[in-house]
Short mmCIF file of C-alpha atoms and ligand atoms in Angstrom, two decimals:
data_model
loop_
_atom_site.label_atom_id
_atom_site.label_comp_id
_atom_site.label_asym_id
_atom_site.label_seq_id
_atom_site.Cartn_x
_atom_site.Cartn_y
_atom_site.Cartn_z
CA MET X 85 -26.33 -8.82 39.31
CA SER X 86 -24.04 -7.81 36.39
CA THR X 87 -24.74 -8.45 33.08
CA GLU X 88 -21.68 -8.06 29.85
CA LYS X 89 -22.42 -7.29 26.87
CA ILE X 90 -19.60 -8.34 24.20
CA ILE X 91 -19.14 -5.19 21.38
CA ALA X 92 -16.52 -6.68 19.93
CA SER X 93 -14.48 -10.07 19.91
CA ARG X 94 -11.15 -10.49 17.99
CA PRO X 95 -8.95 -13.20 18.41
CA ASP X 96 -6.93 -11.87 20.92
CA LYS X 97 -8.92 -9.42 23.00
CA LYS X 98 -12.79 -8.94 23.67
CA ILE X 99 -14.30 -5.97 24.36
CA TYR X 100 -17.21 -5.87 26.45
CA VAL X 101 -19.75 -3.76 28.60
CA GLU X 102 -20.51 -4.30 32.31
CA ASP X 103 -22.04 -1.98 34.80
CA GLY X 104 -22.04 0.66 32.06
CA LYS X 105 -18.13 0.34 31.54
CA VAL X 106 -16.07 -0.53 28.78
CA ILE X 107 -13.21 -3.38 29.42
CA LYS X 108 -11.28 -4.27 26.80
CA LEU X 109 -9.52 -7.67 27.72
CA PHE X 110 -6.65 -8.69 26.64
CA ASP X 111 -5.39 -12.57 26.07
CA GLU X 112 -1.85 -13.51 27.63
CA ASN X 113 0.16 -12.90 24.58
CA TYR X 114 0.24 -9.36 25.28
CA SER X 115 2.76 -7.86 27.39
CA LYS X 116 1.68 -5.67 30.65
CA SER X 117 3.97 -3.33 28.79
CA ASP X 118 1.57 -2.84 25.75
CA ILE X 119 -1.56 -2.42 27.99
CA LEU X 120 0.07 0.06 30.08
CA ASN X 121 1.57 1.64 27.01
CA GLU X 122 -1.81 1.39 25.35
CA ALA X 123 -3.41 2.55 28.58
CA LEU X 124 -1.28 6.32 29.40
CA ASN X 125 -1.27 6.79 25.75
CA GLN X 126 -5.18 6.96 26.01
CA SER X 127 -4.53 8.68 29.33
CA ARG X 128 -2.67 11.57 27.99
CA VAL X 129 -4.94 12.16 24.91
CA GLU X 130 -7.71 12.93 27.25
CA ASP X 131 -5.48 14.90 28.46
CA THR X 132 -5.06 17.10 25.84
CA GLY X 133 -9.53 17.19 25.59
CA ILE X 134 -9.91 15.00 22.93
CA LYS X 135 -13.07 14.04 22.72
CA ALA X 136 -12.21 10.45 23.68
CA PRO X 137 -13.39 7.77 26.13
CA HIS X 138 -11.55 8.38 29.69
CA ILE X 139 -9.79 5.36 31.48
CA LEU X 140 -11.44 4.40 34.46
CA GLU X 141 -9.02 1.68 35.88
CA VAL X 142 -6.45 -0.51 34.51
CA LYS X 143 -6.33 -4.15 36.35
CA LYS X 144 -6.29 -8.04 35.92
CA ILE X 145 -9.77 -10.43 35.40
CA ASP X 146 -8.70 -13.99 35.87
CA GLY X 147 -5.41 -13.21 34.77
CA LYS X 148 -5.72 -11.23 32.12
CA TRP X 149 -5.03 -7.61 31.61
CA ALA X 150 -7.85 -5.50 31.15
CA ILE X 151 -8.46 -1.30 30.22
CA ILE X 152 -11.61 -0.23 31.89
CA MET X 153 -13.06 2.95 30.63
CA GLU X 154 -16.18 4.75 30.00
CA TYR X 155 -18.73 3.65 27.59
CA ILE X 156 -19.72 5.79 25.02
CA PRO X 157 -23.33 4.78 23.54
CA GLY X 158 -23.98 4.64 19.77
CA LYS X 159 -22.55 3.45 16.66
CA THR X 160 -19.22 3.28 15.05
CA LEU X 161 -19.15 5.52 11.65
CA ALA X 162 -18.01 2.58 9.75
CA GLN X 163 -21.29 0.91 10.59
CA LEU X 164 -23.31 3.74 9.62
CA MET X 165 -21.88 4.11 6.27
CA GLN X 166 -22.21 0.35 5.72
CA GLU X 167 -26.10 0.93 7.11
CA GLU X 168 -26.63 4.56 4.98
CA PRO X 169 -24.67 3.97 1.95
CA GLU X 170 -26.06 7.59 0.00
CA LYS X 171 -25.05 9.05 2.90
CA GLU X 172 -21.42 7.77 2.40
CA ASP X 173 -19.75 11.52 1.70
CA GLU X 174 -21.63 13.29 4.10
CA TYR X 175 -20.14 10.88 6.65
CA LEU X 176 -16.08 10.91 4.40
CA GLU X 177 -16.74 14.56 5.22
CA LYS X 178 -17.22 14.59 8.90
CA PHE X 179 -14.76 11.22 8.86
CA VAL X 180 -11.99 14.03 7.42
CA GLU X 181 -13.10 17.01 9.54
CA LEU X 182 -12.71 14.68 12.70
CA GLN X 183 -8.81 13.78 12.07
CA MET X 184 -8.53 17.46 11.78
CA TYR X 185 -9.55 17.80 14.32
CA VAL X 186 -7.32 15.38 16.34
CA HIS X 187 -4.10 17.20 14.29
CA THR X 188 -4.66 20.27 15.68
CA PHE X 189 -3.76 19.28 19.31
CA ARG X 190 -0.46 18.89 20.69
CA SER X 191 0.57 16.30 23.27
CA PRO X 192 4.23 16.84 24.36
CA LEU X 193 4.79 13.72 26.29
CA LEU X 194 3.38 11.14 23.61
CA ASN X 195 6.14 8.97 22.00
CA LYS X 196 7.48 10.96 18.54
CA LEU X 197 5.79 9.18 15.36
CA ARG X 198 9.64 9.37 13.63
CA ASP X 199 11.09 7.15 16.41
CA LYS X 200 8.51 4.76 16.20
CA MET X 201 8.66 4.90 12.45
CA ASP X 202 12.78 4.19 12.51
CA ARG X 203 12.23 1.60 14.73
CA LYS X 204 9.68 -0.33 12.67
CA ILE X 205 11.78 0.04 9.47
CA GLU X 206 14.02 -2.08 11.10
CA GLN X 207 12.45 -4.44 12.08
CA THR X 208 11.06 -5.50 8.55
CA GLU X 209 12.28 -7.42 6.35
CA LEU X 210 13.66 -5.41 3.88
CA ASP X 211 17.38 -5.65 2.54
CA SER X 212 19.79 -3.13 4.20
CA SER X 213 19.74 -0.54 1.16
CA THR X 214 15.91 -0.23 1.19
CA LYS X 215 15.99 0.38 4.96
CA PHE X 216 18.35 2.84 4.76
CA GLU X 217 16.41 4.72 1.51
CA LEU X 218 13.60 4.80 4.33
CA HIS X 219 15.58 5.68 7.33
CA THR X 220 16.99 8.88 4.96
CA ARG X 221 13.59 9.59 3.52
CA LEU X 222 12.24 9.31 6.90
CA SER X 223 14.52 12.29 8.48
CA GLY X 224 14.59 14.64 5.30
CA MET X 225 10.54 15.04 6.77
CA MET X 226 9.98 18.63 8.24
CA PRO X 227 9.66 17.94 12.28
CA ARG X 228 6.11 18.12 13.26
CA ALA X 229 4.30 17.48 17.01
CA LYS X 230 1.04 16.85 15.67
CA VAL X 231 -1.10 14.14 17.61
CA CYS X 232 -1.42 11.25 15.20
CA HIS X 233 -3.80 8.61 15.98
CA GLY X 234 -2.01 6.10 13.70
CA ASP X 235 -5.14 3.59 13.08
CA PHE X 236 -7.85 6.40 12.30
CA ASN X 237 -10.75 4.56 10.71
CA PRO X 238 -14.31 4.60 10.93
CA SER X 239 -14.45 1.45 13.02
CA ASN X 240 -12.83 3.33 15.95
CA ILE X 241 -15.12 6.65 15.78
CA ILE X 242 -18.47 6.51 17.80
CA VAL X 243 -21.40 8.80 16.78
CA THR X 244 -23.51 8.71 19.67
CA PRO X 245 -27.40 9.04 19.74
CA GLU X 246 -27.13 12.77 20.29
CA GLY X 247 -25.12 13.07 16.72
CA GLU X 248 -21.70 13.58 18.82
CA TYR X 249 -18.29 11.85 17.74
CA TYR X 250 -15.50 10.09 19.97
CA ILE X 251 -12.58 8.79 19.05
CA VAL X 252 -11.79 5.20 20.53
CA ASP X 253 -8.38 2.97 20.18
CA TRP X 254 -5.45 5.07 20.96
CA ALA X 255 -2.62 2.28 20.80
CA HIS X 256 -0.83 3.78 18.34
CA VAL X 257 -1.24 7.05 19.21
CA THR X 258 2.09 9.23 18.43
CA GLN X 259 3.29 13.06 17.88
CA GLY X 260 4.36 13.74 14.76
CA ASN X 261 3.38 14.81 10.72
CA ALA X 262 -0.64 14.40 9.74
CA GLY X 263 0.97 12.93 6.54
CA ALA X 264 1.76 10.29 7.69
CA ASP X 265 -1.53 9.67 9.32
CA VAL X 266 -3.03 10.54 6.01
CA ALA X 267 -1.24 8.08 4.70
CA ARG X 268 -1.98 5.37 6.94
CA THR X 269 -5.51 5.27 6.87
CA TYR X 270 -5.53 5.65 2.66
CA LEU X 271 -3.61 2.14 3.21
CA LEU X 272 -5.78 1.07 5.63
CA PHE X 273 -9.01 1.99 2.83
CA VAL X 274 -7.02 0.08 0.21
CA LEU X 275 -5.92 -3.19 2.41
CA ALA X 276 -9.45 -3.41 2.93
CA GLY X 277 -10.32 -3.76 -0.55
CA LYS X 278 -11.71 -0.29 -0.90
CA GLN X 279 -9.44 1.41 -3.65
CA GLU X 280 -11.96 4.01 -5.05
CA PHE X 281 -12.69 5.32 -0.88
CA ALA X 282 -9.44 5.29 -0.54
CA GLU X 283 -9.04 7.85 -3.20
CA LYS X 284 -11.83 9.90 -2.33
CA TYR X 285 -10.63 9.91 0.93
CA VAL X 286 -7.32 11.12 0.38
CA ASN X 287 -8.33 13.71 -2.20
CA LEU X 288 -11.07 15.55 -0.20
CA PHE X 289 -8.17 16.06 3.11
CA CYS X 290 -6.18 17.41 0.43
CA GLU X 291 -9.02 19.53 -0.66
CA LYS X 292 -9.42 20.54 2.90
CA THR X 293 -6.35 21.36 4.20
CA GLY X 294 -4.67 22.64 0.64
CA MET X 295 -2.07 19.77 1.78
CA PRO X 296 -0.01 17.78 -1.58
CA ARG X 297 -1.41 14.60 -2.53
CA LYS X 298 2.56 14.49 -3.18
CA TYR X 299 3.63 15.38 0.24
CA ILE X 300 1.16 12.20 1.60
CA GLN X 301 2.55 10.05 -1.33
CA SER X 302 6.21 10.38 0.15
CA TRP X 303 5.22 9.02 3.19
CA LEU X 304 3.86 5.80 1.67
CA PRO X 305 6.43 3.71 1.77
CA ILE X 306 7.46 4.18 4.94
CA VAL X 307 3.63 4.11 6.58
CA ALA X 308 3.77 0.39 4.44
CA ALA X 309 6.93 -0.28 5.53
CA SER X 310 5.97 -0.05 9.50
CA GLN X 311 2.66 -1.68 8.84
CA SER X 312 4.18 -4.66 7.36
CA VAL X 313 5.88 -5.46 10.68
CA LYS X 314 2.77 -6.44 12.61
CA GLY X 315 0.03 -6.85 9.28
CA LYS X 316 -1.29 -10.22 8.16
CA PRO X 317 0.90 -12.69 6.38
CA GLU X 318 -1.48 -12.12 3.30
CA GLU X 319 -1.12 -8.37 3.34
CA ARG X 320 2.77 -8.51 3.60
CA GLU X 321 4.19 -9.20 0.50
CA THR X 322 2.09 -6.12 -1.12
CA LEU X 323 3.02 -3.86 1.89
CA ILE X 324 6.42 -4.76 0.85
CA GLN X 325 6.52 -3.95 -2.42
CA TRP X 326 5.00 -0.38 -1.62
CA ALA X 327 7.93 0.06 0.83
CA SER X 328 10.33 -0.95 -1.41
CA VAL X 329 9.39 1.28 -4.95
CA ALA X 330 9.23 5.22 -5.39
CA GLU X 331 5.52 5.81 -6.89
CA TYR X 332 1.85 5.15 -5.67
CA ILE X 333 -1.14 7.44 -6.09
N1 ADP Y 547 -15.49 3.24 25.19
C1 ADP Y 547 -15.89 2.48 24.31
N2 ADP Y 547 -17.42 2.79 24.45
C2 ADP Y 547 -17.88 2.41 23.16
N3 ADP Y 547 -17.74 1.16 22.50
C3 ADP Y 547 -16.03 0.80 22.49
C4 ADP Y 547 -15.70 1.72 22.89
N4 ADP Y 547 -14.32 1.15 22.80
C5 ADP Y 547 -14.19 0.25 21.74
N5 ADP Y 547 -15.78 0.34 21.65
C6 ADP Y 547 -16.24 -0.50 20.22
O1 ADP Y 547 -14.90 -1.47 20.50
C7 ADP Y 547 -14.71 -2.07 19.23
C8 ADP Y 547 -13.27 -2.45 18.97
O2 ADP Y 547 -12.20 -1.43 19.93
P1 ADP Y 547 -11.33 -1.05 20.17
O3 ADP Y 547 -10.42 -0.26 20.88
O4 ADP Y 547 -11.28 -0.61 18.65
O5 ADP Y 547 -9.95 -2.80 19.77
P2 ADP Y 547 -9.49 -3.05 18.18
O6 ADP Y 547 -7.89 -2.40 19.23
O7 ADP Y 547 -9.38 -4.33 18.57
O8 ADP Y 547 -9.15 -2.34 17.27
C9 ADP Y 547 -14.89 -0.50 18.28
O9 ADP Y 547 -14.26 -0.68 17.19
C10 ADP Y 547 -16.17 0.16 18.90
O10 ADP Y 547 -17.04 -0.30 18.19
MG1 MG Y 548 -10.52 -0.05 16.28
#
């Protein structure tokens, strides 16, 4: 008899292990194309050789769409950071290195970050002149084609008992500018109330890569605008403000 072990439960999806495989089960409010898009994105990432769980199946379970993938045993980096606060700096260093590792890959068939940002800016509730500013800012960015996870945060990293690191949750992956990916991670930390940690993260990324802080800063309004579209209602006001002004970090 198969047993089902829940590993994460969200209002609109459930992630559990069954027969040694992970089932990511989505509610009816997800469209078929949402699920196929997430699976295709993950599959493209799999093709690059990035350390990520391989997709095994996409199917319907009791009328709901599900993505079946390899189970990566271990703890998330978020869990480890919480359990071992004395090792936070060490884990942050590993976190930054992993994000840099992802940015070294190329996957020409992935959706383009620039197209996605243009589309998201249009979907915001910003006034038309702010939207225009953001589109203009975006079009002035250097063209880049790096794999950008799009939701790179410690809960999407699994550390195995052997100490190997795997990256999960590829629903938002695109190809584009690393600066945008870093700006999003920074924003996620700030929204989670970890301002100090966010600063430490950006400083370390800049130190390790030589990326100017100003460059990451220049992506923030665009990233905040895009995040405001699907963001939680209590975060929306802050994000809209961030999308509307020029100076941040
Ligand atoms: N293949 C996997 N193996 C082991 N654990 C996983 C796997 N995929 C997801 N998880 C766990 O489930 C959690 C939620 O999955 P995730 O794909 O990140 O969903 P969400 O989009 O809701 O964040 C992750 O943070 C991780 O702890
Ligand atoms: Mg996740």
